[in-house]
C-alpha cells in the first residue's frame, strides 16, 4: 500500500477544520474534563492534531470506504486524548456516542462496498477489545481506569473495520509506546520510582491506532 498525498491533504484539511471545534466540544463536558476547554492554545492544538491524524489515515488508506468510519471521529478522539492527558479521565458521554456513530457508519460503508464481513469483523474486534481490556482492568484496576476499557472498545471497533492486522499492530504499538514513554520519563528524572507514577493510557491507544493503520500493511503477520 502506497501513501496517497492527495487523500492525505484532503483528509488533513477536513479534519483540521473540524478540529477547530475541539475546545467547544470539551467545554460542554461537566467537571474537570470540561475545564480542559479553557486551556490556552487548545484550538490550534486540536486543529493540528486532528489534521495530522487525518493525514495519516487518509494517506495510508487512500480513497476507501473505511474513511467514512474513521475520519468523522478524528476530532472527537483528539478531544479524548487531550482530556485524558490533562485529567486522566475519559468521558463516557463522548466514547459511547462515538461508538454508536462508528457502528452506523460502518454499516453504511459495508453496504456501499458490498462487504458485510467489514461490520462483522469490526464488531468482533470491538468485543474482543472490550473483553481483553476488561480483564486487564479487573486484574490490576490501579493501573488502568475503566475509561481505557471503553476507549479500547471504540478503537478496537475502528481498527476492526480495516482488519485483524491493523487491530493487532495498533494495540501492540499502544503498549510499546506507553512503555517507552514511561521508561524515558524515569530515565530523565533519574528516579526508578517514576515508573510507578500515573501516566494516561488513552493518548497512547489513539497514537498506537494510527501506527496500526500505517504499519500493518507493511508487516507480515503470518
CSV table of C-alpha atoms in Angstrom, one decimal:
chain,number,residue,atom,x,y,z
A,1,UNK,CA,0.0,0.0,0.0
A,2,UNK,CA,1.4,3.4,-1.0
A,3,UNK,CA,0.9,6.7,0.7
A,4,UNK,CA,-1.7,8.8,-1.2
A,5,UNK,CA,-0.8,12.5,-0.8
A,6,UNK,CA,-3.9,13.8,-2.4
A,7,UNK,CA,-6.2,11.9,0.0
A,8,UNK,CA,-3.9,12.8,2.9
A,9,UNK,CA,-4.2,16.5,2.1
A,10,UNK,CA,-7.9,16.4,1.7
A,11,UNK,CA,-8.3,14.5,5.0
A,12,UNK,CA,-5.9,16.8,6.8
A,13,UNK,CA,-7.8,19.8,5.7
A,14,UNK,CA,-11.2,18.4,6.6
A,15,UNK,CA,-10.1,17.1,10.0
A,16,UNK,CA,-8.1,20.2,10.7
A,17,UNK,CA,-11.1,22.5,10.2
A,18,UNK,CA,-13.3,20.2,12.3
A,19,UNK,CA,-10.5,20.1,14.9
A,20,UNK,CA,-11.1,23.8,15.5
A,21,UNK,CA,-14.2,22.8,17.3
A,22,UNK,CA,-12.4,20.7,19.9
A,23,UNK,CA,-12.4,23.4,22.6
A,24,UNK,CA,-16.1,24.0,22.2
A,25,UNK,CA,-16.8,20.2,22.4
A,26,UNK,CA,-14.6,19.9,25.5
A,27,UNK,CA,-16.2,22.9,27.3
A,28,UNK,CA,-19.6,21.2,27.1
A,29,UNK,CA,-18.5,18.4,29.4
A,30,UNK,CA,-19.0,18.7,33.1
A,31,UNK,CA,-16.3,18.7,35.8
A,32,UNK,CA,-12.6,18.6,35.2
A,33,UNK,CA,-12.9,17.3,31.7
A,34,UNK,CA,-14.8,20.5,30.7
A,35,UNK,CA,-12.2,22.7,32.3
A,36,UNK,CA,-9.6,21.5,29.8
A,37,UNK,CA,-11.6,23.5,27.2
A,38,UNK,CA,-10.2,26.7,28.8
A,39,UNK,CA,-6.5,25.6,28.2
A,40,UNK,CA,-4.6,28.3,26.3
A,41,UNK,CA,-3.9,27.3,22.7
A,42,UNK,CA,-6.3,24.3,22.7
A,43,UNK,CA,-7.9,25.5,19.4
A,44,UNK,CA,-4.6,25.2,17.4
A,45,UNK,CA,-3.5,22.0,19.2
A,46,UNK,CA,-6.9,20.4,18.4
A,47,UNK,CA,-6.7,21.5,14.8
A,48,UNK,CA,-3.1,20.5,14.4
A,49,UNK,CA,-3.5,17.1,16.0
A,50,UNK,CA,-6.7,16.4,14.0
A,51,UNK,CA,-5.1,17.4,10.7
A,52,UNK,CA,-2.1,15.2,11.5
A,53,UNK,CA,-4.2,12.2,12.3
A,54,UNK,CA,-6.4,12.8,9.3
A,55,UNK,CA,-3.4,12.9,7.0
A,56,UNK,CA,-2.1,9.6,8.3
A,57,UNK,CA,-5.5,7.9,8.0
A,58,UNK,CA,-6.3,9.4,4.6
A,59,UNK,CA,-2.8,9.0,3.1
A,60,UNK,CA,-2.5,5.4,4.3
A,61,UNK,CA,-5.9,4.2,3.2
A,62,UNK,CA,-6.4,6.2,0.1
A,63,UNK,CA,-9.9,6.5,-1.3
A,64,UNK,CA,-11.5,3.8,0.7
A,65,UNK,CA,-15.0,3.4,2.3
A,66,UNK,CA,-13.3,3.0,5.7
A,67,UNK,CA,-12.6,6.7,5.6
A,68,UNK,CA,-16.3,7.2,6.2
A,69,UNK,CA,-16.0,5.4,9.5
A,70,UNK,CA,-12.7,6.8,10.7
A,71,UNK,CA,-12.4,10.4,9.7
A,72,UNK,CA,-15.6,11.9,11.2
A,73,UNK,CA,-14.4,10.7,14.7
A,74,UNK,CA,-10.9,12.1,14.5
A,75,UNK,CA,-11.6,15.4,16.2
A,76,UNK,CA,-13.6,13.7,19.0
A,77,UNK,CA,-10.8,11.3,19.6
A,78,UNK,CA,-8.3,14.2,19.7
A,79,UNK,CA,-10.5,15.7,22.3
A,80,UNK,CA,-10.5,12.5,24.3
A,81,UNK,CA,-6.7,12.3,24.1
A,82,UNK,CA,-6.3,15.9,25.3
A,83,UNK,CA,-8.7,15.4,28.1
A,84,UNK,CA,-7.0,12.2,29.3
A,85,UNK,CA,-3.6,13.8,29.1
A,86,UNK,CA,-4.6,16.7,31.3
A,87,UNK,CA,-7.0,14.9,33.7
A,88,UNK,CA,-6.5,11.2,33.5
A,89,UNK,CA,-10.3,11.0,32.6
A,90,UNK,CA,-12.1,9.6,29.5
A,91,UNK,CA,-15.7,10.9,29.5
A,92,UNK,CA,-18.2,8.2,28.8
A,93,UNK,CA,-20.5,10.7,27.2
A,94,UNK,CA,-18.0,11.1,24.3
A,95,UNK,CA,-17.0,7.4,24.0
A,96,UNK,CA,-20.3,5.6,23.7
A,97,UNK,CA,-21.9,8.0,21.3
A,98,UNK,CA,-18.8,7.8,19.2
A,99,UNK,CA,-19.0,4.0,19.1
A,100,UNK,CA,-22.7,4.3,18.1
A,101,UNK,CA,-21.8,6.6,15.3
A,102,UNK,CA,-18.9,4.4,14.2
A,103,UNK,CA,-21.3,1.4,14.1
A,104,UNK,CA,-23.8,3.2,11.9
A,105,UNK,CA,-21.1,4.5,9.6
A,106,UNK,CA,-19.6,1.0,9.4
A,107,UNK,CA,-22.9,-0.4,8.3
A,108,UNK,CA,-23.2,2.3,5.6
A,109,UNK,CA,-19.7,1.6,4.4
A,110,UNK,CA,-20.3,-2.1,4.4
A,111,UNK,CA,-23.4,-1.7,2.3
A,112,UNK,CA,-21.8,0.7,-0.1
A,113,UNK,CA,-18.8,-1.5,-0.5
A,114,UNK,CA,-20.8,-4.7,-0.7
A,115,UNK,CA,-18.8,-6.3,2.0
A,116,UNK,CA,-20.8,-7.5,5.0
A,117,UNK,CA,-17.7,-9.0,6.5
A,118,UNK,CA,-16.5,-5.5,7.4
A,119,UNK,CA,-19.1,-4.9,10.0
A,120,UNK,CA,-18.8,-8.4,11.4
A,121,UNK,CA,-15.0,-8.0,11.7
A,122,UNK,CA,-15.4,-4.6,13.4
A,123,UNK,CA,-18.0,-6.0,15.9
A,124,UNK,CA,-15.8,-8.9,16.7
A,125,UNK,CA,-12.7,-6.7,17.2
A,126,UNK,CA,-14.6,-4.3,19.4
A,127,UNK,CA,-16.0,-7.1,21.5
A,128,UNK,CA,-12.6,-8.7,21.8
A,129,UNK,CA,-11.0,-5.4,22.8
A,130,UNK,CA,-13.7,-4.9,25.5
A,131,UNK,CA,-13.1,-8.4,26.9
A,132,UNK,CA,-9.3,-8.1,26.9
A,133,UNK,CA,-9.1,-4.7,28.5
A,134,UNK,CA,-11.8,-5.5,31.0
A,135,UNK,CA,-9.7,-8.5,32.1
A,136,UNK,CA,-6.6,-6.2,32.4
A,137,UNK,CA,-8.6,-3.7,34.4
A,138,UNK,CA,-10.0,-6.5,36.6
A,139,UNK,CA,-6.6,-7.9,37.3
A,140,UNK,CA,-5.0,-4.5,38.1
A,141,UNK,CA,-7.6,-1.7,38.5
A,142,UNK,CA,-5.0,0.6,40.0
A,143,UNK,CA,-3.0,0.5,36.7
A,144,UNK,CA,-5.9,1.1,34.3
A,145,UNK,CA,-9.0,3.2,34.5
A,146,UNK,CA,-12.3,1.9,33.1
A,147,UNK,CA,-12.3,4.8,30.7
A,148,UNK,CA,-9.4,3.0,29.0
A,149,UNK,CA,-11.6,-0.1,28.6
A,150,UNK,CA,-14.3,1.9,26.9
A,151,UNK,CA,-11.9,3.7,24.7
A,152,UNK,CA,-10.2,0.4,23.7
A,153,UNK,CA,-13.6,-0.9,22.7
A,154,UNK,CA,-14.1,2.1,20.3
A,155,UNK,CA,-10.5,1.9,19.0
A,156,UNK,CA,-10.8,-1.9,18.5
A,157,UNK,CA,-14.0,-1.5,16.6
A,158,UNK,CA,-12.5,1.1,14.3
A,159,UNK,CA,-9.3,-0.9,13.7
A,160,UNK,CA,-11.5,-4.0,13.1
A,161,UNK,CA,-13.1,-2.2,10.1
A,162,UNK,CA,-9.7,-2.4,8.5
A,163,UNK,CA,-8.7,-5.9,9.5
A,164,UNK,CA,-7.0,-8.2,12.1
A,165,UNK,CA,-3.5,-7.0,11.2
A,166,UNK,CA,-4.4,-3.3,11.9
A,167,UNK,CA,-6.1,-4.3,15.2
A,168,UNK,CA,-3.1,-6.4,16.4
A,169,UNK,CA,-0.4,-3.9,15.4
A,170,UNK,CA,-2.4,-0.9,16.7
A,171,UNK,CA,-2.8,-2.3,20.2
A,172,UNK,CA,0.8,-3.7,20.3
A,173,UNK,CA,2.1,-0.2,19.3
A,174,UNK,CA,0.0,1.4,22.1
A,175,UNK,CA,1.6,-0.7,24.8
A,176,UNK,CA,5.1,-0.3,23.3
A,177,UNK,CA,4.8,3.5,23.1
A,178,UNK,CA,3.3,3.6,26.7
A,179,UNK,CA,6.3,1.6,28.0
A,180,UNK,CA,8.9,3.6,26.1
A,181,UNK,CA,7.5,6.9,27.4
A,182,UNK,CA,7.3,5.6,30.9
A,183,UNK,CA,10.8,4.4,30.8
A,184,UNK,CA,12.0,7.6,29.2
A,185,UNK,CA,10.4,9.7,31.9
A,186,UNK,CA,12.1,7.6,34.6
A,187,UNK,CA,15.5,8.0,32.9
A,188,UNK,CA,15.0,11.7,32.5
A,189,UNK,CA,14.2,12.1,36.2
A,190,UNK,CA,16.8,9.6,37.2
A,191,UNK,CA,14.2,8.0,39.5
A,192,UNK,CA,13.1,4.4,39.2
A,193,UNK,CA,10.1,5.4,41.3
A,194,UNK,CA,8.9,7.4,38.4
A,195,UNK,CA,7.9,4.2,36.7
A,196,UNK,CA,5.1,3.9,39.2
A,197,UNK,CA,3.8,7.5,38.6
A,198,UNK,CA,0.4,7.7,36.8
A,199,UNK,CA,0.5,8.0,33.0
A,200,UNK,CA,-2.7,8.3,31.0
A,201,UNK,CA,-3.0,5.4,28.6
A,202,UNK,CA,-5.7,6.9,26.3
A,203,UNK,CA,-3.4,9.0,24.2
A,204,UNK,CA,-1.2,6.0,23.6
A,205,UNK,CA,-4.2,4.0,22.5
A,206,UNK,CA,-5.0,6.6,19.9
A,207,UNK,CA,-1.5,7.1,18.6
A,208,UNK,CA,-1.0,3.3,18.5
A,209,UNK,CA,-4.1,3.0,16.4
A,210,UNK,CA,-2.5,5.4,13.9
A,211,UNK,CA,0.6,3.2,14.0
A,212,UNK,CA,-1.6,0.1,13.2
A,213,UNK,CA,-3.1,1.9,10.2
A,214,UNK,CA,0.3,3.0,8.9
A,215,UNK,CA,2.4,-0.1,9.7
A,216,UNK,CA,0.2,-3.1,9.4
A,217,UNK,CA,0.0,-3.3,5.6
A,218,UNK,CA,3.8,-3.5,5.5
A,219,UNK,CA,4.2,-6.2,8.1
A,220,UNK,CA,4.0,-9.9,7.6
A,221,UNK,CA,1.6,-11.3,10.2
A,222,UNK,CA,1.5,-14.9,9.2
